[in-house]
CSV table of C-alpha atoms in Angstrom, one decimal:
chain,number,residue,atom,x,y,z
A,1,MET,CA,-61.9,90.7,218.2
A,2,SER,CA,-59.7,90.0,220.6
A,3,PRO,CA,-56.4,91.6,221.7
A,4,ASP,CA,-54.8,88.5,221.0
A,5,GLU,CA,-56.3,88.1,217.0
A,6,LYS,CA,-56.0,92.2,216.5
A,7,ARG,CA,-52.2,91.6,217.0
A,8,LEU,CA,-52.2,88.6,214.5
A,9,VAL,CA,-53.9,90.5,211.8
A,10,ALA,CA,-51.4,93.2,212.0
A,11,ASN,CA,-48.6,91.2,212.5
A,12,ARG,CA,-49.9,89.2,209.0
A,13,GLU,CA,-50.9,93.0,207.2
A,14,THR,CA,-47.0,93.4,208.3
A,15,ARG,CA,-45.5,90.8,206.8
A,16,VAL,CA,-47.7,91.1,203.5
A,17,LYS,CA,-46.3,95.1,203.1
A,18,GLN,CA,-43.2,93.7,203.7
A,19,GLU,CA,-43.3,91.1,200.9
A,20,PHE,CA,-44.5,93.6,198.5
A,21,ARG,CA,-41.6,95.7,199.4
A,22,GLU,CA,-39.5,93.1,198.8
A,23,GLN,CA,-40.3,91.3,196.3
A,24,LEU,CA,-42.2,93.6,193.9
A,25,GLY,CA,-40.7,97.1,195.2
A,26,LEU,CA,-43.9,98.8,196.0
A,27,ILE,CA,-45.0,100.5,199.2
A,28,VAL,CA,-48.9,100.0,199.8
A,29,ASP,CA,-51.2,101.4,202.3
A,30,GLN,CA,-48.8,103.4,203.8
A,31,ARG,CA,-50.1,106.9,205.0
A,32,ARG,CA,-48.7,109.8,203.5
A,33,ASP,CA,-47.9,113.3,205.3
A,34,GLY,CA,-50.1,115.8,205.2
A,35,GLY,CA,-53.2,113.6,205.3
A,36,ALA,CA,-53.1,112.9,201.5
A,37,GLY,CA,-54.6,109.5,201.3
A,38,THR,CA,-52.5,105.9,201.2
A,39,THR,CA,-48.9,105.2,199.0
A,40,THR,CA,-51.8,103.3,197.2
A,41,THR,CA,-51.6,105.3,194.0
A,42,GLY,CA,-52.2,104.6,190.5
A,43,ASN,CA,-48.2,105.0,189.9
A,44,VAL,CA,-47.9,102.4,192.3
A,45,ALA,CA,-50.9,100.2,190.3
A,46,ARG,CA,-48.9,100.4,187.0
A,47,LYS,CA,-45.8,99.6,188.6
A,48,ALA,CA,-47.5,96.8,189.8
A,49,PHE,CA,-49.1,95.5,186.7
A,50,GLN,CA,-46.3,96.1,184.3
A,51,ASN,CA,-45.2,92.4,184.1
A,52,PRO,CA,-48.5,90.3,182.9
A,53,ASP,CA,-46.9,87.3,183.3
A,54,LYS,CA,-45.4,88.3,186.9
A,55,PHE,CA,-48.9,88.9,187.5
A,56,ARG,CA,-50.1,85.7,186.3
A,57,VAL,CA,-47.9,83.5,188.2
A,58,LEU,CA,-48.6,85.3,191.6
A,59,CYS,CA,-52.2,85.2,190.5
A,60,GLU,CA,-51.6,81.2,190.2
A,61,GLU,CA,-50.1,80.9,193.2
A,62,THR,CA,-52.6,82.7,195.0
A,63,GLU,CA,-55.5,80.5,193.6
A,64,LYS,CA,-53.4,77.5,194.6
A,65,ILE,CA,-53.5,78.9,197.7
A,66,TYR,CA,-57.2,79.5,198.3
A,67,PHE,CA,-58.7,76.1,197.0
A,68,ASP,CA,-55.9,74.1,199.4
A,69,HIS,CA,-57.1,76.0,202.3
A,70,VAL,CA,-59.8,78.0,202.3
A,71,LYS,CA,-62.3,76.7,199.7
A,72,TRP,CA,-65.5,76.3,201.5
A,73,TYR,CA,-65.3,80.5,201.3
A,74,TRP,CA,-67.2,81.4,198.7
A,75,LEU,CA,-65.2,83.4,195.3
A,76,SER,CA,-66.8,86.1,194.3
A,77,PRO,CA,-66.9,86.7,190.6
A,78,THR,CA,-64.6,89.9,190.8
A,79,ILE,CA,-61.7,87.6,192.1
A,80,HIS,CA,-62.4,84.9,190.0
A,81,LYS,CA,-61.4,87.3,187.0
A,82,VAL,CA,-58.8,88.7,188.5
A,83,LEU,CA,-56.9,85.5,189.3
A,84,LYS,CA,-58.0,83.4,186.0
A,85,HIS,CA,-57.5,86.1,183.5
A,86,GLY,CA,-55.9,89.1,185.2
A,87,LYS,CA,-53.4,88.9,182.6
A,88,GLN,CA,-55.4,88.9,179.6
A,89,ILE,CA,-57.1,92.3,180.9
A,90,ILE,CA,-53.7,93.7,181.6
A,91,GLU,CA,-52.5,93.2,178.0
A,92,ALA,CA,-56.2,94.2,176.1
A,93,CYS,CA,-56.5,97.2,178.3
A,94,VAL,CA,-56.3,100.6,175.9
A,95,LEU,CA,-55.0,102.8,179.0
A,96,PRO,CA,-51.8,101.2,181.4
A,97,ILE,CA,-54.2,99.2,184.3
A,98,GLY,CA,-52.7,101.7,186.9
A,99,MET,CA,-54.9,105.1,184.5
A,100,THR,CA,-58.3,103.1,185.6
A,101,ASN,CA,-58.1,103.8,189.9
A,102,GLU,CA,-60.5,106.2,191.5
A,103,GLU,CA,-57.8,109.1,191.6
A,104,PRO,CA,-59.0,110.4,188.4
A,105,GLY,CA,-62.5,110.7,189.1
A,106,GLU,CA,-61.8,111.6,192.4
A,107,ALA,CA,-60.0,114.5,190.9
A,108,ASN,CA,-62.4,115.4,188.8
A,109,ASN,CA,-65.0,115.7,191.9
A,110,LYS,CA,-65.1,119.9,191.9
A,111,PHE,CA,-65.9,119.9,188.2
A,112,LEU,CA,-68.5,117.3,188.8
A,113,ARG,CA,-70.2,119.9,191.4
A,114,LYS,CA,-70.1,122.5,189.1
A,115,ILE,CA,-71.4,120.9,186.0
A,116,ARG,CA,-74.6,119.2,188.0
A,117,LEU,CA,-74.9,123.1,189.9
A,118,TYR,CA,-74.9,124.8,186.6
A,119,HIS,CA,-75.3,123.2,183.4
A,120,ALA,CA,-77.6,119.7,184.3
A,121,ARG,CA,-81.4,119.9,184.7
A,122,LYS,CA,-82.7,119.3,187.6
A,123,SER,CA,-86.2,118.1,186.6
A,124,SER,CA,-84.6,114.4,187.1
A,125,TRP,CA,-82.2,112.1,187.5
A,126,LEU,CA,-81.6,111.1,184.4
A,127,ASN,CA,-82.4,114.4,183.3
A,128,GLY,CA,-79.5,115.4,185.4
A,129,MET,CA,-77.1,112.4,184.7
A,130,SER,CA,-77.6,112.7,180.9
A,131,ASP,CA,-76.7,116.7,181.2
A,132,LEU,CA,-73.8,115.8,183.0
A,133,PHE,CA,-72.4,113.0,180.8
A,134,LEU,CA,-72.9,114.7,177.8
A,135,ARG,CA,-70.7,118.0,179.4
A,136,LEU,CA,-68.3,115.5,180.0
A,137,MET,CA,-68.0,114.2,176.4
A,138,ASP,CA,-68.0,117.9,175.8
A,139,ILE,CA,-65.1,118.8,177.9
A,140,SER,CA,-62.4,115.5,177.4
A,141,ASP,CA,-63.2,115.9,173.2
A,142,PRO,CA,-62.5,111.7,173.0
A,143,LYS,CA,-64.1,112.4,169.3
A,144,ILE,CA,-62.2,115.3,168.3
A,145,GLN,CA,-59.0,113.5,169.7
A,146,THR,CA,-59.6,110.3,168.1
A,147,GLY,CA,-60.3,112.6,164.5
A,148,TYR,CA,-57.1,113.9,165.4
A,149,GLN,CA,-55.2,111.1,165.5
A,150,LEU,CA,-56.8,109.6,162.5
A,151,MET,CA,-55.8,112.7,160.6
A,152,LEU,CA,-51.8,111.8,161.9
A,153,GLN,CA,-52.1,108.0,160.6
A,154,ASN,CA,-53.3,109.8,157.1
A,155,ASN,CA,-56.8,107.9,157.5
A,156,ILE,CA,-58.5,110.5,155.9
A,157,LYS,CA,-61.7,109.0,155.7
A,158,GLU,CA,-62.0,107.9,159.6
A,159,SER,CA,-60.9,111.1,161.0
A,160,LEU,CA,-63.7,113.0,158.7
A,161,LYS,CA,-66.8,110.8,160.9
A,162,ALA,CA,-64.9,111.4,163.8
A,163,TYR,CA,-64.8,114.4,163.5
A,164,GLN,CA,-68.7,115.0,161.9
A,165,HIS,CA,-70.0,113.0,165.3
A,166,ALA,CA,-68.2,115.3,167.8
A,167,MET,CA,-70.1,118.1,165.6
A,168,LYS,CA,-73.2,116.3,166.2
A,169,ILE,CA,-72.1,116.2,170.3
A,170,ASP,CA,-71.7,120.1,169.9
A,171,GLU,CA,-72.3,122.0,167.1
A,172,SER,CA,-70.5,124.9,168.2
A,173,SER,CA,-67.3,123.0,168.4
A,174,VAL,CA,-64.6,125.4,166.6
A,175,ALA,CA,-61.7,122.7,166.8
A,176,ALA,CA,-64.6,119.8,165.3
A,177,LEU,CA,-65.2,122.4,162.0
A,178,THR,CA,-61.1,123.0,161.9
A,179,GLY,CA,-60.7,119.5,161.8
A,180,ILE,CA,-63.6,118.6,159.0
A,181,ILE,CA,-62.3,121.4,156.8
A,182,GLN,CA,-58.7,120.3,157.1
A,183,CYS,CA,-60.0,116.3,155.8
A,184,GLN,CA,-62.3,117.9,153.1
A,185,ILE,CA,-59.2,119.7,151.6
A,186,LEU,CA,-56.6,116.5,152.0
A,187,GLU,CA,-59.7,114.7,150.5
A,188,ASN,CA,-59.4,116.9,147.6
A,189,GLU,CA,-63.3,118.3,148.3
A,190,LEU,CA,-62.1,121.9,147.4
A,191,SER,CA,-65.4,123.3,147.2
A,192,GLU,CA,-67.7,122.1,149.8
A,193,ALA,CA,-64.3,123.1,152.4
A,194,GLU,CA,-63.9,126.5,150.9
A,195,GLN,CA,-67.6,127.2,151.9
A,196,GLN,CA,-67.4,125.5,155.4
A,197,LEU,CA,-63.8,128.0,155.3
A,198,GLU,CA,-65.4,131.1,154.4
A,199,PHE,CA,-68.4,130.4,157.0
A,200,PHE,CA,-65.7,129.5,159.7
A,201,LYS,CA,-64.1,133.0,158.8
A,202,GLU,CA,-67.2,134.9,159.3
A,203,ILE,CA,-67.9,133.5,162.6
A,204,GLN,CA,-64.7,134.1,163.9
A,205,SER,CA,-64.1,137.7,162.5
A,206,SER,CA,-64.6,138.6,166.1
A,207,ILE,CA,-61.6,137.8,167.2
A,208,GLY,CA,-59.4,138.0,163.9
A,209,LYS,CA,-57.5,135.6,161.9
A,210,THR,CA,-56.6,132.5,164.4
A,211,PRO,CA,-53.8,130.1,163.1
A,212,GLU,CA,-55.8,127.8,162.5
A,213,ILE,CA,-57.7,129.5,160.3
A,214,LEU,CA,-54.8,130.7,158.6
A,215,TYR,CA,-53.1,127.9,158.4
A,216,LEU,CA,-56.1,126.0,156.5
A,217,SER,CA,-55.7,128.6,154.2
A,218,ALA,CA,-52.6,128.1,152.9
A,219,LEU,CA,-53.6,124.7,152.8
A,220,MET,CA,-56.4,125.2,150.0
A,221,ALA,CA,-54.2,127.5,148.8
A,222,MET,CA,-51.6,124.9,148.1
A,223,LYS,CA,-54.1,122.4,147.1
A,224,LYS,CA,-55.8,124.9,144.4
A,225,GLY,CA,-52.2,125.5,143.2
A,226,LYS,CA,-52.1,128.8,143.9
A,227,SER,CA,-48.5,130.4,143.6
A,228,SER,CA,-45.7,129.3,146.2
A,229,GLU,CA,-45.7,133.3,146.9
A,230,GLY,CA,-49.4,133.3,148.8
A,231,VAL,CA,-48.8,130.2,150.1
A,232,LEU,CA,-45.2,131.2,152.1
A,233,GLN,CA,-47.0,134.4,152.9
A,234,THR,CA,-50.0,133.1,154.4
A,235,LEU,CA,-48.1,130.5,156.3
A,236,GLN,CA,-46.1,132.9,157.3
A,237,GLU,CA,-48.9,135.5,159.0
A,238,THR,CA,-49.6,131.2,160.6
A,239,ILE,CA,-46.1,131.6,162.4
A,240,GLU,CA,-46.4,135.1,163.8
A,241,ALA,CA,-49.9,134.4,165.1
A,242,HIS,CA,-49.1,131.0,167.0
A,243,PHE,CA,-45.8,132.2,168.4
A,244,SER,CA,-47.5,136.0,169.7
A,245,VAL,CA,-49.6,133.9,171.9
A,246,LEU,CA,-46.6,132.8,173.7
A,247,MET,CA,-44.8,135.3,174.0
A,248,GLY,CA,-44.2,136.8,178.0
A,249,LEU,CA,-44.9,132.8,179.0
A,250,THR,CA,-42.5,131.2,181.0
A,251,LEU,CA,-42.1,127.3,180.6
A,252,SER,CA,-45.5,126.4,182.1
A,253,THR,CA,-48.4,124.1,181.6
A,254,LYS,CA,-50.1,126.8,179.6
A,255,TYR,CA,-47.0,127.7,177.3
A,256,PHE,CA,-46.9,123.5,176.9
A,257,GLU,CA,-50.4,123.6,175.8
A,258,LEU,CA,-50.3,126.8,173.2
A,259,LEU,CA,-46.9,125.6,171.9
A,260,ASN,CA,-48.6,122.9,170.1
A,261,PRO,CA,-45.7,121.0,168.5
A,262,ASP,CA,-47.8,118.9,166.3
A,263,PHE,CA,-49.4,121.8,164.8
A,264,LEU,CA,-46.2,123.7,164.0
A,265,LEU,CA,-44.6,120.2,163.0
A,266,GLN,CA,-47.4,120.7,160.4
A,267,ILE,CA,-46.5,123.5,159.1
A,268,VAL,CA,-42.9,122.6,159.0
A,269,ASP,CA,-43.8,119.7,156.3
A,270,MET,CA,-45.4,122.2,154.5
A,271,LEU,CA,-43.0,124.6,154.3
A,272,MET,CA,-40.2,121.8,153.5
A,273,LEU,CA,-42.5,121.4,150.2
A,274,TYR,CA,-41.6,124.5,148.6
A,275,ALA,CA,-37.5,123.6,149.9
A,276,PRO,CA,-34.8,122.0,147.9
A,277,SER,CA,-35.4,118.6,148.4
A,278,GLU,CA,-31.4,117.1,149.1
A,279,PRO,CA,-28.0,119.5,149.3
A,280,SER,CA,-26.9,121.6,146.2
A,281,GLY,CA,-23.3,120.9,147.2
A,282,LYS,CA,-22.3,123.9,149.4
A,283,SER,CA,-24.0,125.6,152.3
A,284,GLN,CA,-27.6,126.5,151.9
A,285,MET,CA,-28.1,128.2,155.5
A,286,ASN,CA,-29.3,131.4,154.3
A,287,ASN,CA,-32.2,129.4,152.2
A,288,PRO,CA,-35.1,131.4,153.9
A,289,ILE,CA,-37.7,128.4,153.9
A,290,LEU,CA,-34.9,126.2,155.4
A,291,LYS,CA,-33.8,129.3,157.9
A,292,LYS,CA,-37.5,129.3,159.1
A,293,CYS,CA,-37.8,125.8,159.6
A,294,SER,CA,-34.4,125.8,161.3
A,295,LEU,CA,-36.6,128.8,163.7
A,296,ILE,CA,-39.8,126.7,164.3
A,297,LEU,CA,-38.1,123.8,165.1
A,298,ASP,CA,-35.2,124.9,167.8
A,299,PRO,CA,-37.8,125.6,170.6
A,300,ILE,CA,-40.0,122.5,170.1
A,301,VAL,CA,-36.6,120.5,170.3
A,302,LYS,CA,-35.0,122.7,173.5
A,303,THR,CA,-38.6,122.5,175.3
A,304,VAL,CA,-39.6,119.0,174.3
A,305,PRO,CA,-36.7,116.9,173.8
A,306,GLY,CA,-38.3,113.5,174.0
A,307,LEU,CA,-40.5,114.5,171.0
A,308,ILE,CA,-38.4,112.8,168.1
A,309,GLN,CA,-40.1,113.3,164.8
A,310,ALA,CA,-39.4,117.7,166.2
A,311,LEU,CA,-35.4,116.2,166.1
A,312,TYR,CA,-35.6,114.4,162.8
A,313,SER,CA,-37.1,117.3,161.4
A,314,LEU,CA,-34.6,119.6,162.4
A,315,ALA,CA,-32.1,117.1,161.5
A,316,ASN,CA,-33.6,116.7,158.1
A,317,VAL,CA,-33.5,120.5,157.5
A,318,LYS,CA,-30.0,120.9,158.6
A,319,TYR,CA,-28.9,117.9,156.2
A,320,ILE,CA,-30.8,119.9,153.3
A,321,ALA,CA,-28.9,123.3,154.4
A,322,GLY,CA,-25.7,121.2,154.2
A,323,ASP,CA,-24.9,121.0,158.4
A,324,THR,CA,-24.1,117.4,158.1
A,325,ASP,CA,-22.6,117.6,162.0
A,326,TYR,CA,-25.3,118.9,163.2
A,327,ALA,CA,-27.6,116.7,161.1
A,328,LYS,CA,-25.9,113.9,162.8
A,329,VAL,CA,-26.1,115.0,166.6
A,330,MET,CA,-29.7,115.4,166.0
A,331,LEU,CA,-30.2,111.8,164.3
A,332,GLN,CA,-28.3,110.2,167.3
A,333,GLN,CA,-30.7,111.9,170.0
A,334,CYS,CA,-33.2,110.3,168.0
A,335,LEU,CA,-31.8,106.5,167.8
A,336,GLU,CA,-31.0,106.9,171.4
A,337,ARG,CA,-34.3,107.5,172.4
A,338,ASP,CA,-35.6,104.7,169.9
A,339,SER,CA,-33.3,103.1,168.2
A,340,THR,CA,-35.8,101.2,165.9
A,341,PHE,CA,-36.6,104.5,164.6
A,342,VAL,CA,-36.3,104.1,160.8
A,343,ASN,CA,-36.2,107.0,159.3
A,344,ALA,CA,-33.4,108.4,161.4
A,345,HIS,CA,-31.5,105.3,159.9
A,346,ILE,CA,-32.3,106.2,156.4
A,347,LEU,CA,-31.5,109.9,156.8
A,348,MET,CA,-28.4,108.7,158.4
A,349,ALA,CA,-27.5,106.7,155.3
A,350,GLN,CA,-28.7,109.6,153.1
A,351,ILE,CA,-25.7,112.0,154.8
A,352,TYR,CA,-23.0,108.8,154.4
A,353,LEU,CA,-23.5,108.8,151.0
A,354,GLN,CA,-23.1,112.5,151.1
A,355,CYS,CA,-19.7,112.0,152.5
A,356,ASN,CA,-18.8,109.2,150.0
A,357,ASN,CA,-18.8,106.7,152.8
A,358,TYR,CA,-20.6,104.0,151.3
A,359,SER,CA,-20.0,101.3,153.7
A,360,ALA,CA,-21.9,103.4,156.5
A,361,CYS,CA,-24.7,104.3,154.3
A,362,GLU,CA,-25.4,100.4,153.4
A,363,ALA,CA,-25.0,99.6,157.3
A,364,SER,CA,-27.1,102.4,158.3
A,365,LEU,CA,-29.9,101.3,155.5
A,366,GLU,CA,-29.6,97.8,156.2
A,367,ASN,CA,-30.1,99.0,160.3
A,368,GLY,CA,-33.3,100.6,158.9
A,369,LEU,CA,-34.3,97.5,157.0
A,370,SER,CA,-33.6,95.0,159.8
A,371,PHE,CA,-36.3,97.0,161.6
A,372,ASN,CA,-39.0,97.5,159.1
A,373,PHE,CA,-38.8,95.5,156.3
A,374,GLU,CA,-41.4,97.9,155.0
A,375,VAL,CA,-38.4,99.6,154.1
A,376,LYS,CA,-38.0,98.0,150.8
A,377,ASN,CA,-41.4,99.6,149.9
A,378,SER,CA,-40.0,103.0,150.5
A,379,PRO,CA,-39.0,104.9,147.5
A,380,ILE,CA,-35.9,106.8,149.4
A,381,TYR,CA,-34.6,103.0,149.8
A,382,HIS,CA,-34.1,102.6,145.8
A,383,ILE,CA,-32.9,106.1,145.6
A,384,ILE,CA,-30.5,105.3,147.8
A,385,LYS,CA,-29.8,102.1,146.8
A,386,ALA,CA,-29.3,103.3,142.8
A,387,LYS,CA,-27.3,106.4,144.2
A,388,ILE,CA,-24.8,103.9,145.5
A,389,LEU,CA,-24.6,101.7,142.0
A,390,LYS,CA,-24.7,104.9,139.8
A,391,LYS,CA,-21.6,105.8,142.2
A,392,ASN,CA,-19.7,102.6,141.5
A,393,ASP,CA,-20.3,102.8,137.9
A,394,ASN,CA,-22.8,100.1,137.8
A,395,LEU,CA,-25.7,102.3,136.1
A,396,ASP,CA,-27.8,99.2,134.5
A,397,GLU,CA,-28.5,97.9,138.2
A,398,ALA,CA,-29.1,101.2,139.4
A,399,LEU,CA,-31.7,101.8,136.1
A,400,LYS,CA,-33.6,98.3,137.6
A,401,THR,CA,-33.4,99.7,141.5
A,402,LEU,CA,-35.0,102.8,140.3
A,403,VAL,CA,-37.8,101.3,137.7
A,404,THR,CA,-38.9,99.1,141.0
A,405,ALA,CA,-38.6,102.2,143.0
A,406,MET,CA,-41.3,103.5,139.9
A,407,ASN,CA,-43.7,100.6,140.3
A,408,ILE,CA,-44.2,101.6,143.9
A,409,PRO,CA,-47.8,102.3,144.3
A,410,GLY,CA,-48.1,106.0,144.7
A,411,VAL,CA,-44.9,107.0,143.0
A,412,LYS,CA,-45.4,106.8,139.3
A,413,LYS,CA,-49.0,108.5,140.0
A,414,ALA,CA,-50.5,110.0,143.0
A,415,ALA,CA,-52.8,107.8,145.0
A,416,PRO,CA,-55.6,109.4,145.9
A,417,ALA,CA,-56.0,111.2,148.9
A,418,GLY,CA,-56.4,109.8,152.5
A,419,ALA,CA,-55.9,106.0,150.2
A,420,LYS,CA,-53.3,104.1,152.1
A,421,VAL,CA,-50.2,104.0,150.1
A,422,ASN,CA,-46.5,102.3,150.6
A,423,TYR,CA,-44.1,103.5,153.8
A,424,ASN,CA,-42.7,106.8,153.1
A,425,VAL,CA,-44.2,107.7,150.0
A,426,THR,CA,-43.9,111.3,149.4
A,427,SER,CA,-44.0,114.2,146.6
A,428,SER,CA,-40.0,115.1,147.5
A,429,ASN,CA,-39.4,111.4,147.2
A,430,ARG,CA,-41.7,110.6,144.2
A,431,VAL,CA,-40.2,113.3,142.2
A,432,ALA,CA,-36.5,112.6,143.3
A,433,VAL,CA,-37.1,108.7,141.7
A,434,TYR,CA,-38.2,110.0,138.5
A,435,LEU,CA,-35.4,113.0,138.0
A,436,GLU,CA,-33.2,109.9,139.2
A,437,LEU,CA,-34.5,107.6,136.7
A,438,ALA,CA,-34.2,110.3,133.8
A,439,ASP,CA,-30.7,110.9,134.5
A,440,LEU,CA,-29.5,107.1,134.3
A,441,GLN,CA,-31.5,107.0,131.3
A,442,ARG,CA,-29.4,109.7,129.6
A,443,LEU,CA,-26.0,108.2,131.2
A,444,LEU,CA,-26.9,105.2,129.5
A,445,GLY,CA,-27.3,106.5,126.3
A,446,MET,CA,-31.5,105.9,126.5
A,447,GLN,CA,-32.1,109.8,125.5
A,448,HIS,CA,-35.8,109.1,123.8
A,449,GLU,CA,-36.2,107.1,127.0
A,450,ALA,CA,-35.0,110.2,129.2
A,451,THR,CA,-36.9,112.6,127.6
A,452,LYS,CA,-40.1,111.0,128.3
A,453,THR,CA,-39.8,110.4,131.8
A,454,ILE,CA,-39.4,114.2,132.1
A,455,GLN,CA,-42.6,114.9,130.6
A,456,ASP,CA,-44.1,112.8,132.0
A,457,ALA,CA,-42.8,114.2,135.2
A,458,MET,CA,-43.7,117.6,133.5
A,459,ASN,CA,-47.6,116.3,133.3
A,460,GLU,CA,-47.7,114.4,136.9
A,461,PHE,CA,-46.2,117.4,139.1
A,462,SER,CA,-47.6,120.7,137.0
A,463,GLY,CA,-49.2,123.1,139.5
A,464,THR,CA,-47.5,121.4,142.6
A,465,PRO,CA,-44.4,122.8,144.4
A,466,GLU,CA,-42.3,120.2,143.0
A,467,GLU,CA,-42.8,121.6,139.6
A,468,ILE,CA,-39.9,124.0,139.8
A,469,LYS,CA,-37.3,120.6,140.7
A,470,VAL,CA,-38.7,118.9,137.1
A,471,THR,CA,-38.6,122.5,135.5
A,472,LEU,CA,-34.6,123.0,136.3
A,473,ALA,CA,-34.2,119.4,135.9
A,474,ASN,CA,-35.4,119.8,132.1
A,475,ALA,CA,-33.4,122.6,131.8
A,476,ASP,CA,-30.3,121.0,132.9
A,477,PHE,CA,-30.9,118.3,130.6
A,478,ALA,CA,-31.1,120.7,127.9
A,479,VAL,CA,-27.6,122.2,128.6
A,480,LEU,CA,-26.1,119.0,128.1
A,481,ARG,CA,-27.7,118.5,125.0
A,482,GLY,CA,-26.1,121.6,123.8
A,483,ASP,CA,-29.3,123.2,123.4
A,484,ILE,CA,-28.5,126.2,125.3
A,485,ASP,CA,-31.6,128.1,123.9
A,486,GLN,CA,-34.2,125.8,125.3
A,487,ALA,CA,-32.5,126.1,128.9
A,488,LEU,CA,-33.1,129.6,128.9
A,489,THR,CA,-36.4,129.3,127.7
A,490,LEU,CA,-37.3,126.8,130.5
A,491,MET,CA,-35.4,128.7,133.1
A,492,ARG,CA,-37.7,132.2,132.1
A,493,GLN,CA,-40.8,130.0,132.9
A,494,ILE,CA,-39.8,130.2,136.1
A,495,GLU,CA,-41.0,132.9,138.6
A,496,PRO,CA,-39.1,135.2,140.5
A,497,GLU,CA,-40.6,134.3,143.7
A,498,GLN,CA,-40.5,130.7,143.2
A,499,SER,CA,-38.5,128.8,145.6
A,500,ASN,CA,-35.1,126.9,145.0
A,501,ASN,CA,-34.9,129.8,141.8
A,502,ASN,CA,-31.4,131.9,143.3
A,503,SER,CA,-29.6,129.3,144.5
A,504,GLN,CA,-30.2,126.9,141.0
A,505,ASN,CA,-29.5,129.8,139.2
A,506,GLU,CA,-25.9,129.7,140.3
């Protein structure tokens, strides 16, 4: 190439880079200081491909130039795919397109060398590559992560399949075994899960009780209807074991890895089953369960402020404890990060309802509905609607609203474990529908119906953490009927250690 031709190519390269910078804001193919390659990195690729429509226009313009000026040049299949199908490829890609570049592979080179050297057979190229691939699968745990994500989505059957597949890849995988046991408990396969759990305890006995084993033990005890005192004690041991490994650590990658916010949120969710489901009208800041939940959530919110579920959970704890101002602050932070987060709108509506601000309550409720119409299939939506109507003395409409809530699948009768249910059907919301319906029936003079609703609730929630709430409501009804002896008999059935007893006795 002659000096003039080299100069022409250099000028064209400079012009192309300049246009990239001016039109897309990208600095491409520039050497970085310290010999760290060029500026054409994964981040640059992500930014370049973040707008598929803009990329499509660019491809069409490039294709036109090609056919107008250089159609004699053979078009390779790769270039054809990019120009013709680039937009569809970007939209269909599971990962951001920039994450598929060569940087992650290069970053793993040192691990690949060690695996080939120490953990792969040298008998043949095929055996060596097979060992390398399986080892990488073991390191990345894709099946375990798939199982975990499916469990968080309440798709327990598919989650169990993923964990079982992971167990076939590595029979010594503790994470896979933990996932299998948790799925079996959630699927109510308690006898098989108990055997697996006992086996798990045996093989882990040398290192003592881990947070995972303790959590599974608490979950098993709850599913088997054990006393709340025993379940809560095991959960306390779980919390202590989990936080003990964080002591002395500074904020670092290791700290965030060991903090495991998702696991802590699972513990909080279980604790809240034994806590009051709504404010009592006075401060409950000293409630031991609510206080414990707050202590767990505080470090999560401070160290992972972008985790919306943690912000929401803390807002819910503060709302039930009676600290509505703090709860509003947390909910505002939720909505600043994601204005479409429906649960935040619903909880805000509950706060406004408690403060007798009915217009703001309805506005929050409608905001939640506008972002997700499935809210109408949520029992909490109907509970709030019924309470607003009840406050306005529109008892007949409130009754119709709660009858509609009772007919939502999974409310009157608990859905089978792992089955898909409508939006936000929780045991707490289910028992609230029963109790609100019974109270409305009583106010409308439908004493027989109210008694039957309470009896149905006793049968449905017997042996669950919600049983205490139904028993206390039954005692309240007895007092309102003037049957003090019956109320005292019901109160005596409540064990001293059962949650909420002290606050309700007052």
